[in-house]
Short mmCIF file of C-alpha atoms in Angstrom, two decimals:
data_model
loop_
_atom_site.label_atom_id
_atom_site.label_comp_id
_atom_site.label_asym_id
_atom_site.label_seq_id
_atom_site.Cartn_x
_atom_site.Cartn_y
_atom_site.Cartn_z
CA MET A 1 6.39 -12.70 20.85
CA ARG A 2 2.64 -13.15 21.09
CA GLY A 3 -0.09 -11.34 23.05
CA GLU A 4 0.73 -8.25 25.28
CA LYS A 5 3.93 -7.20 25.89
CA SER A 6 5.30 -5.61 28.95
CA LYS A 7 6.41 -2.79 26.91
CA GLY A 8 4.98 -1.52 23.68
CA ALA A 9 6.64 -2.47 20.31
CA GLY A 10 9.84 -0.45 20.20
CA GLY A 11 10.84 -1.38 23.72
CA TRP A 12 9.18 1.99 25.27
CA ASP A 13 6.43 2.40 27.71
CA PRO A 14 3.11 2.45 25.73
CA VAL A 15 0.80 5.49 26.50
CA ARG A 16 -2.20 4.05 28.59
CA ASP A 17 -4.58 7.07 28.16
CA LEU A 18 -5.05 10.68 26.79
CA GLU A 19 -6.88 11.80 29.92
CA GLY A 20 -7.35 15.53 29.44
CA MET A 21 -5.20 16.15 26.50
CA ARG A 22 -6.18 18.34 23.71
CA VAL A 23 -5.88 16.49 20.35
CA SER A 24 -6.42 18.12 17.12
CA ILE A 25 -6.73 15.90 14.19
CA LEU A 26 -6.83 17.37 10.44
CA GLY A 27 -8.85 15.41 7.77
CA LEU A 28 -11.95 13.58 8.23
CA GLY A 29 -11.33 10.26 6.10
CA ALA A 30 -11.21 6.88 7.38
CA SER A 31 -7.77 7.56 9.17
CA GLY A 32 -9.00 10.74 10.55
CA GLU A 33 -12.27 9.24 12.11
CA ALA A 34 -10.24 6.08 13.43
CA ALA A 35 -7.98 8.60 15.29
CA ALA A 36 -10.55 10.63 16.69
CA HIS A 37 -12.53 7.39 18.05
CA LEU A 38 -9.06 6.28 19.58
CA VAL A 39 -8.43 9.57 21.13
CA LEU A 40 -12.03 9.74 22.49
CA ASN A 41 -11.41 6.19 23.83
CA LYS A 42 -8.37 7.17 25.69
CA GLY A 43 -10.07 10.02 27.40
CA GLY A 44 -8.79 13.06 25.13
CA GLN A 45 -10.50 16.01 23.82
CA VAL A 46 -10.81 15.85 20.23
CA TYR A 47 -11.07 18.83 17.58
CA VAL A 48 -11.52 17.57 14.11
CA SER A 49 -11.35 19.95 11.07
CA ASP A 50 -11.60 19.41 7.24
CA LEU A 51 -11.86 21.57 4.03
CA ARG A 52 -14.73 19.31 2.74
CA THR A 53 -18.32 19.82 3.34
CA GLU A 54 -19.73 17.01 1.19
CA ALA A 55 -22.17 14.35 2.54
CA PRO A 56 -19.60 11.77 3.22
CA ALA A 57 -17.56 14.31 5.77
CA ALA A 58 -21.07 15.65 7.11
CA VAL A 59 -22.20 11.96 8.16
CA GLY A 60 -18.75 11.46 9.89
CA ALA A 61 -18.80 14.61 11.45
CA ALA A 62 -22.40 14.24 13.00
CA ASP A 63 -21.25 10.55 14.32
CA LEU A 64 -18.22 12.25 16.01
CA ARG A 65 -20.06 15.17 17.53
CA ALA A 66 -22.58 12.58 18.99
CA LEU A 67 -19.44 11.23 20.98
CA GLY A 68 -18.33 14.47 22.20
CA ALA A 69 -15.91 15.63 19.69
CA GLN A 70 -15.85 19.28 18.27
CA VAL A 71 -15.51 19.30 14.51
CA ASP A 72 -15.49 22.18 11.98
CA LEU A 73 -16.15 21.50 8.12
CA GLY A 74 -15.20 23.90 5.44
CA GLY A 75 -12.16 25.12 7.44
CA HIS A 76 -9.52 24.71 10.09
CA ASP A 77 -9.28 26.83 13.20
CA LEU A 78 -5.63 27.41 13.15
CA GLU A 79 -5.45 29.06 16.74
CA ARG A 80 -7.53 26.17 18.23
CA ILE A 81 -4.93 23.76 16.51
CA ALA A 82 -1.67 25.45 17.44
CA ALA A 83 -3.11 25.46 21.09
CA SER A 84 -3.44 21.48 20.94
CA ASP A 85 -1.32 19.17 23.04
CA LEU A 86 -1.00 16.76 19.88
CA VAL A 87 -1.84 17.28 16.33
CA VAL A 88 -2.47 14.37 14.02
CA VAL A 89 -2.62 14.84 10.26
CA SER A 90 -4.52 12.48 7.74
CA PRO A 91 -2.41 11.47 4.93
CA GLY A 92 -4.38 13.04 2.46
CA ILE A 93 -3.32 16.32 3.48
CA PRO A 94 -0.39 17.26 1.46
CA PRO A 95 2.80 18.72 3.16
CA ASP A 96 2.41 22.42 1.45
CA ALA A 97 -1.43 22.46 2.48
CA PRO A 98 -1.87 26.19 3.70
CA VAL A 99 -2.89 24.69 7.27
CA LEU A 100 0.36 22.70 7.51
CA ARG A 101 2.45 25.88 6.17
CA ALA A 102 0.65 27.99 8.96
CA LEU A 103 1.48 25.39 11.73
CA ARG A 104 4.94 25.10 10.58
CA GLY A 105 5.39 28.88 10.88
CA ALA A 106 3.83 28.61 14.39
CA GLY A 107 6.80 26.41 15.39
CA ARG A 108 4.07 23.30 15.95
CA SER A 109 4.95 19.78 14.69
CA TRP A 110 2.29 17.01 14.13
CA VAL A 111 2.31 13.12 13.71
CA SER A 112 0.79 10.63 11.28
CA GLU A 113 -2.26 8.49 12.36
CA PRO A 114 -0.33 5.27 12.48
CA GLU A 115 2.43 7.03 14.72
CA LEU A 116 -0.67 7.91 17.12
CA ALA A 117 -2.09 4.36 17.00
CA PHE A 118 1.41 2.86 17.64
CA ARG A 119 1.47 4.65 20.92
CA PHE A 120 -1.40 1.97 22.12
CA PHE A 121 -0.36 -1.02 20.18
CA ARG A 122 -0.33 -4.08 22.79
CA SER A 123 1.19 -6.50 20.05
CA PRO A 124 4.07 -7.10 18.11
CA LEU A 125 4.14 -5.26 15.06
CA ILE A 126 4.96 -6.15 11.16
CA ALA A 127 4.98 -3.14 9.08
CA VAL A 128 4.84 -3.29 5.44
CA THR A 129 5.76 -0.45 2.75
CA GLY A 130 7.22 -0.14 -0.59
CA THR A 131 6.14 1.28 -3.94
CA ASN A 132 4.37 -1.54 -5.13
CA GLY A 133 3.24 -4.90 -3.70
CA LYS A 134 2.49 -3.61 -0.19
CA THR A 135 -1.30 -4.62 0.14
CA THR A 136 -0.73 -8.00 -1.30
CA THR A 137 2.13 -8.49 0.85
CA ALA A 138 0.31 -7.60 4.08
CA VAL A 139 -2.75 -9.57 3.33
CA LEU A 140 -0.31 -12.73 2.54
CA THR A 141 1.43 -12.14 5.70
CA ALA A 142 -1.67 -12.05 7.75
CA HIS A 143 -3.09 -14.94 6.04
CA LEU A 144 0.29 -17.17 6.61
CA LEU A 145 0.04 -16.21 10.45
CA ARG A 146 -3.63 -17.30 10.51
CA SER A 147 -2.86 -20.46 8.88
CA ALA A 148 -0.41 -21.33 11.82
CA GLY A 149 -3.29 -20.48 14.14
CA MET A 150 -2.29 -17.14 15.44
CA THR A 151 -4.89 -14.13 15.87
CA VAL A 152 -3.79 -11.20 13.44
CA GLY A 153 -4.83 -7.50 13.28
CA LEU A 154 -4.67 -6.50 9.68
CA GLY A 155 -4.85 -2.90 8.72
CA GLY A 156 -3.46 0.56 8.19
CA ASN A 157 -3.16 1.90 4.69
CA ILE A 158 -4.50 -1.16 3.08
CA GLY A 159 -7.94 0.02 2.57
CA GLY A 160 -10.32 -1.39 -0.19
CA GLY A 161 -12.25 -3.04 2.62
CA LEU A 162 -9.17 -5.32 3.46
CA GLY A 163 -8.48 -3.88 6.96
CA PRO A 164 -9.29 -0.73 9.19
CA PRO A 165 -7.01 2.26 9.93
CA ALA A 166 -4.18 1.58 12.60
CA SER A 167 -6.01 3.41 15.22
CA THR A 168 -8.89 1.25 15.02
CA LEU A 169 -6.46 -2.05 15.47
CA ALA A 170 -5.06 -0.25 18.69
CA THR A 171 -8.39 -0.58 20.38
CA ALA A 172 -8.71 -4.29 19.61
CA GLU A 173 -9.87 -6.60 22.46
CA PRO A 174 -8.21 -8.88 23.20
CA ALA A 175 -5.08 -7.74 21.81
CA PRO A 176 -3.98 -10.13 18.76
CA ASP A 177 -1.01 -12.17 18.62
CA TRP A 178 0.45 -10.03 15.92
CA LEU A 179 -0.34 -6.85 14.04
CA VAL A 180 0.28 -6.36 10.23
CA VAL A 181 0.05 -2.88 9.39
CA GLU A 182 0.63 -1.48 5.58
CA VAL A 183 2.09 2.03 5.75
CA SER A 184 2.44 4.79 3.07
CA SER A 185 5.27 7.17 2.44
CA PHE A 186 2.73 9.88 3.47
CA GLN A 187 2.15 8.27 6.85
CA LEU A 188 6.00 7.41 7.39
CA ALA A 189 6.67 11.09 6.72
CA ASP A 190 5.44 12.00 10.49
CA ILE A 191 6.59 9.41 12.74
CA ARG A 192 8.33 9.90 15.75
CA ARG A 193 8.60 6.53 17.63
CA PHE A 194 6.98 4.02 15.18
CA ARG A 195 9.08 0.94 14.79
CA PRO A 196 8.04 -2.49 13.58
CA ASP A 197 9.42 -5.64 15.15
CA ILE A 198 9.62 -6.79 11.59
CA GLY A 199 9.61 -4.44 8.66
CA ILE A 200 9.22 -5.42 5.06
CA LEU A 201 10.24 -2.95 2.15
CA THR A 202 8.94 -4.44 -1.17
CA ASN A 203 10.52 -2.49 -3.62
CA LEU A 204 11.26 1.36 -4.74
CA ALA A 205 10.18 3.04 -8.02
CA PRO A 206 9.24 6.60 -8.87
CA ASP A 207 5.66 7.40 -7.44
CA HIS A 208 3.62 10.33 -6.26
CA LEU A 209 5.71 12.77 -8.14
CA ASP A 210 2.52 14.82 -8.27
CA ARG A 211 3.10 15.46 -4.53
CA TYR A 212 6.68 15.17 -3.91
CA PRO A 213 9.02 17.83 -5.23
CA GLY A 214 11.29 14.83 -6.49
CA LEU A 215 12.27 11.21 -6.11
CA GLU A 216 14.74 11.91 -3.11
CA ALA A 217 12.12 13.24 -1.22
CA TYR A 218 9.54 10.39 -1.72
CA TYR A 219 12.30 7.86 -0.88
CA ALA A 220 13.16 9.94 2.27
CA ASP A 221 9.96 9.36 3.57
CA LYS A 222 9.99 5.56 2.80
CA ALA A 223 13.42 5.73 4.80
CA ASN A 224 11.59 6.44 8.05
CA LEU A 225 10.52 2.81 8.19
CA PHE A 226 14.18 2.28 9.81
CA ARG A 227 14.36 5.56 11.77
CA ASN A 228 13.98 3.83 15.20
CA ALA A 229 15.81 0.61 14.34
CA THR A 230 17.07 -1.39 17.41
CA GLU A 231 19.29 -4.50 17.49
CA ASP A 232 16.13 -6.48 17.94
CA SER A 233 14.65 -5.11 14.51
CA LYS A 234 14.34 -7.73 11.87
CA TRP A 235 14.15 -6.44 8.14
CA VAL A 236 12.92 -8.32 5.23
CA LEU A 237 14.15 -6.34 2.01
CA ASN A 238 14.38 -6.72 -1.98
CA GLY A 239 17.61 -8.06 -2.66
CA ASP A 240 17.36 -7.35 -6.24
CA GLN A 241 17.29 -3.58 -5.79
CA PRO A 242 20.61 -1.95 -4.65
CA GLU A 243 18.54 1.24 -3.92
CA VAL A 244 16.58 -0.77 -1.12
CA ALA A 245 19.83 -1.74 0.57
CA ALA A 246 20.99 2.01 0.35
CA LEU A 247 17.66 3.29 1.70
CA ALA A 248 18.13 1.04 4.91
CA GLY A 249 21.72 2.57 5.26
CA ASP A 250 23.17 1.44 8.40
CA ALA A 251 20.02 0.74 10.49
CA VAL A 252 20.84 -1.94 12.96
CA GLY A 253 18.86 -5.21 13.21
CA ASP A 254 18.95 -8.47 11.22
CA ARG A 255 18.54 -8.27 7.40
CA PHE A 256 16.78 -11.00 5.32
CA TRP A 257 16.70 -10.79 1.58
CA VAL A 258 14.02 -11.69 -1.27
CA SER A 259 15.06 -12.42 -4.75
CA LEU A 260 13.85 -13.42 -8.16
CA GLU A 261 17.30 -13.36 -9.70
CA GLY A 262 19.09 -15.80 -7.62
CA ALA A 263 19.84 -17.18 -4.08
CA ARG A 264 20.65 -14.49 -1.50
CA VAL A 265 21.12 -15.85 2.28
CA PRO A 266 19.55 -15.13 4.59
CA GLY A 267 16.46 -14.88 2.86
CA ALA A 268 14.15 -16.51 0.36
CA TRP A 269 14.43 -16.67 -3.36
CA LEU A 270 12.90 -18.32 -6.71
CA SER A 271 15.23 -21.07 -7.88
CA ASP A 272 16.06 -21.69 -11.61
CA GLU A 273 13.74 -24.66 -11.52
CA GLY A 274 10.72 -22.79 -10.26
CA GLU A 275 10.90 -23.69 -6.66
CA LEU A 276 10.44 -21.24 -3.86
CA VAL A 277 13.26 -21.77 -1.68
CA GLN A 278 14.16 -20.12 1.71
CA ASP A 279 17.14 -20.25 4.10
CA LEU A 280 16.79 -17.93 7.27
CA GLY A 281 20.28 -18.90 8.40
CA GLY A 282 19.79 -22.57 9.48
CA GLY A 283 20.07 -24.03 5.99
CA HIS A 284 18.07 -23.80 3.11
CA GLY A 285 15.26 -25.91 1.75
CA PRO A 286 12.17 -25.69 -0.75
CA LEU A 287 8.94 -24.12 0.37
CA LEU A 288 6.91 -25.15 -2.93
CA PRO A 289 6.74 -25.20 -6.61
CA ARG A 290 5.80 -21.71 -7.81
CA SER A 291 3.00 -23.72 -9.64
CA GLU A 292 1.32 -24.38 -6.46
CA VAL A 293 0.92 -20.63 -5.59
CA PRO A 294 -2.32 -19.34 -7.04
CA LEU A 295 -1.37 -15.83 -7.91
CA LEU A 296 -0.95 -14.45 -11.28
CA GLY A 297 2.25 -12.71 -11.93
CA ARG A 298 5.97 -12.78 -11.42
CA HIS A 299 5.74 -9.85 -8.95
CA ASN A 300 3.31 -11.93 -6.79
CA VAL A 301 6.13 -14.68 -6.38
CA ALA A 302 8.25 -11.95 -4.69
CA ASN A 303 5.13 -10.92 -2.60
CA ALA A 304 4.70 -14.57 -1.66
CA LEU A 305 8.27 -14.55 -0.59
CA PHE A 306 8.19 -11.70 1.55
CA ALA A 307 5.17 -12.92 3.44
CA ALA A 308 6.77 -16.39 3.88
CA VAL A 309 10.03 -14.91 5.59
CA ALA A 310 7.81 -12.39 7.80
CA ALA A 311 5.71 -15.29 9.00
CA GLU A 312 8.66 -17.62 9.58
CA LEU A 313 10.23 -14.79 11.60
CA ALA A 314 7.16 -14.20 13.63
CA GLY A 315 7.19 -17.94 14.56
CA ALA A 316 4.39 -19.51 12.06
CA GLY A 317 6.40 -22.70 11.06
CA LEU A 318 7.31 -24.20 7.85
CA GLU A 319 4.25 -26.30 7.43
CA PRO A 320 1.70 -23.69 8.19
CA VAL A 321 3.43 -21.23 5.87
CA ARG A 322 3.23 -23.83 2.67
CA ARG A 323 -0.29 -24.48 3.46
CA GLY A 324 -1.07 -20.77 3.51
CA LEU A 325 0.93 -20.11 0.09
CA ARG A 326 -1.18 -22.95 -1.46
CA SER A 327 -4.60 -21.34 -0.41
CA ALA A 328 -3.28 -17.68 -0.95
CA PRO A 329 -6.23 -15.25 -1.58
CA SER A 330 -6.49 -13.35 -4.92
CA ILE A 331 -6.25 -9.38 -3.94
CA ALA A 332 -8.81 -7.22 -5.09
CA HIS A 333 -8.09 -4.96 -7.96
CA ARG A 334 -4.28 -6.37 -8.25
CA MET A 335 -3.87 -8.69 -11.33
CA GLU A 336 -7.45 -9.95 -10.28
CA PRO A 337 -9.06 -12.08 -13.06
CA VAL A 338 -12.73 -10.51 -13.22
CA GLY A 339 -14.26 -12.39 -16.16
CA GLU A 340 -13.91 -14.15 -19.58
CA ARG A 341 -16.15 -13.40 -22.23
CA ASP A 342 -15.68 -14.47 -26.02
CA GLY A 343 -12.43 -16.03 -25.30
CA VAL A 344 -11.01 -12.57 -23.89
CA LEU A 345 -9.84 -12.77 -20.09
CA TRP A 346 -10.49 -9.36 -18.41
CA ILE A 347 -7.86 -8.83 -15.64
CA ASN A 348 -8.48 -5.92 -13.01
CA ASP A 349 -5.14 -4.29 -12.16
CA SER A 350 -6.85 -1.00 -10.83
CA LYS A 351 -4.39 -0.62 -8.17
CA ALA A 352 -1.47 -0.27 -10.58
CA THR A 353 -1.37 3.65 -9.99
CA ASN A 354 2.00 4.27 -11.16
CA VAL A 355 4.50 3.18 -14.11
CA ALA A 356 6.37 0.30 -12.24
CA ALA A 357 3.11 -1.18 -11.18
CA ALA A 358 1.87 -1.26 -14.78
CA ALA A 359 5.15 -2.22 -16.18
CA SER A 360 5.21 -5.34 -13.50
CA ALA A 361 1.81 -6.46 -14.69
CA LEU A 362 2.79 -6.59 -18.47
CA HIS A 363 5.90 -8.39 -17.70
CA SER A 364 3.85 -11.09 -15.78
CA LEU A 365 1.53 -11.95 -18.54
CA ASP A 366 2.18 -14.44 -21.27
CA ARG A 367 -0.58 -13.63 -23.51
CA ASP A 368 -1.05 -10.87 -25.96
CA VAL A 369 -2.50 -7.65 -24.17
CA VAL A 370 -4.88 -4.85 -25.00
CA VAL A 371 -4.13 -2.40 -22.09
CA LEU A 372 -6.11 0.58 -20.71
CA LEU A 373 -3.91 3.19 -19.65
CA GLY A 374 -5.12 6.48 -18.16
CA GLY A 375 -6.56 8.60 -15.14
CA LYS A 376 -4.79 11.44 -13.24
CA ASP A 377 -1.30 11.77 -14.36
CA LYS A 378 1.40 11.46 -11.81
CA GLY A 379 3.97 12.95 -14.18
CA GLU A 380 6.35 9.91 -14.29
CA ASP A 381 8.81 8.87 -16.80
CA LEU A 382 6.92 6.59 -19.22
CA GLU A 383 10.15 5.07 -20.61
CA PRO A 384 9.99 1.84 -18.45
CA LEU A 385 6.21 1.49 -19.48
CA ALA A 386 7.04 1.64 -23.20
CA ARG A 387 9.72 -0.96 -22.76
CA ALA A 388 7.20 -3.37 -20.94
CA MET A 389 4.74 -2.91 -23.52
CA GLU A 390 7.14 -3.96 -26.43
CA GLY A 391 6.42 -7.56 -27.66
CA ARG A 392 3.58 -7.78 -25.10
CA VAL A 393 0.91 -5.23 -25.86
CA ARG A 394 -1.07 -5.35 -29.38
CA LEU A 395 -2.77 -2.26 -28.51
CA ALA A 396 -2.92 0.51 -25.78
CA VAL A 397 -6.32 2.38 -25.19
CA LEU A 398 -5.42 5.81 -23.73
CA TYR A 399 -8.36 7.78 -21.66
CA GLY A 400 -8.86 10.31 -18.85
CA ALA A 401 -6.71 13.05 -17.94
CA ALA A 402 -3.51 11.63 -18.81
CA ARG A 403 -4.43 10.57 -22.19
CA ASP A 404 -2.78 13.27 -24.15
CA ARG A 405 0.38 13.31 -22.40
CA PHE A 406 0.48 9.57 -22.71
CA ALA A 407 0.03 9.82 -26.56
CA ARG A 408 2.69 12.48 -26.79
CA ASP A 409 5.52 11.07 -24.39
CA LEU A 410 4.91 7.19 -24.65
CA LYS A 411 7.65 6.28 -27.03
CA THR A 412 6.60 3.15 -28.40
CA GLU A 413 5.66 1.27 -31.68
CA VAL A 414 2.58 -0.09 -30.15
CA PRO A 415 -0.34 1.18 -31.62
CA LEU A 416 -2.34 3.71 -29.54
CA ARG A 417 -6.02 4.47 -29.46
CA ILE A 418 -7.24 7.88 -27.70
CA VAL A 419 -10.80 7.89 -26.33
CA SER A 420 -11.71 11.18 -25.09
CA GLY A 421 -15.02 10.07 -23.57
CA THR A 422 -15.88 8.23 -20.35
CA PHE A 423 -14.23 5.17 -18.83
CA GLU A 424 -17.14 3.15 -19.91
CA GLU A 425 -16.43 4.03 -23.63
CA ALA A 426 -12.69 3.43 -23.21
CA VAL A 427 -13.42 -0.08 -21.88
CA ALA A 428 -15.96 -0.51 -24.96
CA ALA A 429 -13.34 0.53 -27.28
CA ALA A 430 -10.62 -1.86 -25.78
CA LEU A 431 -13.18 -4.84 -25.89
CA ASP A 432 -13.91 -3.94 -29.29
CA GLU A 433 -10.14 -4.24 -30.31
CA SER A 434 -9.87 -7.55 -28.33
CA ARG A 435 -9.44 -10.77 -29.82
CA PRO A 436 -10.11 -14.31 -28.51
CA GLY A 437 -6.99 -15.66 -26.45
CA GLU A 438 -5.87 -12.07 -25.42
CA VAL A 439 -6.13 -10.43 -22.22
CA LEU A 440 -7.89 -7.05 -21.74
CA LEU A 441 -6.05 -5.52 -18.74
CA LEU A 442 -6.82 -2.38 -16.75
CA SER A 443 -3.40 -1.38 -15.48
CA PRO A 444 -3.79 2.35 -15.69
CA ALA A 445 -0.46 3.54 -14.57
CA CYS A 446 -2.12 6.51 -12.96
CA SER A 447 -4.30 7.35 -10.18
CA SER A 448 -8.06 7.36 -10.46
CA PHE A 449 -9.09 10.67 -9.30
CA ASP A 450 -10.16 12.33 -12.68
CA MET A 451 -12.84 10.01 -12.81
CA PHE A 452 -13.34 7.90 -9.37
CA SER A 453 -13.02 8.48 -6.00
CA ASP A 454 -10.15 5.78 -5.64
CA TYR A 455 -8.61 2.94 -7.52
CA ALA A 456 -11.32 0.57 -5.83
CA ALA A 457 -14.07 2.39 -7.38
CA ARG A 458 -12.43 2.39 -10.68
CA GLY A 459 -11.75 -1.38 -10.30
CA GLU A 460 -15.36 -2.27 -9.07
CA ARG A 461 -16.74 -0.44 -12.41
CA PHE A 462 -14.40 -2.44 -14.54
CA ARG A 463 -15.63 -5.70 -12.67
CA ALA A 464 -19.17 -4.71 -13.40
CA LEU A 465 -18.33 -4.23 -17.12
CA ALA A 466 -16.82 -7.64 -17.21
CA GLU A 467 -19.67 -9.08 -15.98
CA GLY A 468 -21.83 -7.41 -18.26
CA ARG A 469 -23.48 -5.30 -15.69
CA GLY A 470 -22.74 -2.20 -17.63
#
């Protein structure tokens, strides 16, 4: 399944151009800019609008105007958007935004940026989603395929400098052997034809409840991964969560299971002896000992198994997979050791933007922990976090917009210290409380938008402090 196929991923004839089509793109972030470039590349007429007027948006607008796009900042021309042949919506625009309510009222629909990109993909596609672990799994999958000598386009929602938006991958020349694309629930909400050859669902947990009306709506968007399944589809699923199997429902295609709790065939699992084992239907055999995978945390064992199964299904071969797992790269801002000072190990887990991710990080550590919790509150139930803290966390430092709610609702015997000042003051307080041999962990369980532009900026600031570059 390498190289350009006679038909696009999903078995339908791919779009070859957009000559003369009027395409409106809402949102001028990275995905909106990439979508605009793709449409212009394919001969379409582009109109882009964004409520923002700040410098980054102005720079992007100037670049697109120079290429022939029409761009409005500070508002949306609803009449022009409604008259478009195609509307593409960036993931940062919530479904209840006034512009989308107006379009809905006018009977207009829209698609996400990965959906647009998919219509131009010429390579087989591995799509990765899930509440947590999707970035690590996507990066590892691409790494294993490259270890097997394949060319890979890695991108999508992955961000953090690890890969471009999906629309940028659509114009790559030559087309790579495989595409590995991370997709969020926001992006899956607005797909029509998007279908991976291999789909990975890492796990499910409450998240983004500040945007969704409830858990069911969040899971419903994730379920769109299976929307266009065919008998040729291959699904790599979490075998330890019944809700994952329930979400996949009766979607057709072959299923492969990943488990940390015991063997489940076909699939891959962690044995009682600490061995990563795989059986995709042709008999089982060891991949390698867990001790040879250079990634922190039990959750990363699951991510390694997801990547290994997907790479094997894509034709990587057992030995390249083993070799790739031994050289697995550390992922920035996800259980990333960033320094050690006075016997205290600093771990940057800024990407833990929800309760489940922070709880997973705590479960993976075998040292006493001083943890930094806080940021923009997503309104999640804190009980799973409280359970994970017991017996592992010696002190929790609460900061940011979520600090008061966490102090009130985090029912735990673990001592709490509330810092009402800056992020730097919170880190200084946590360091002051840390002892030699302990871990100083940034695993906030919240988004970063109260103090930072994104989780990566928060993680980079933590790294700088760890390195004494305060």
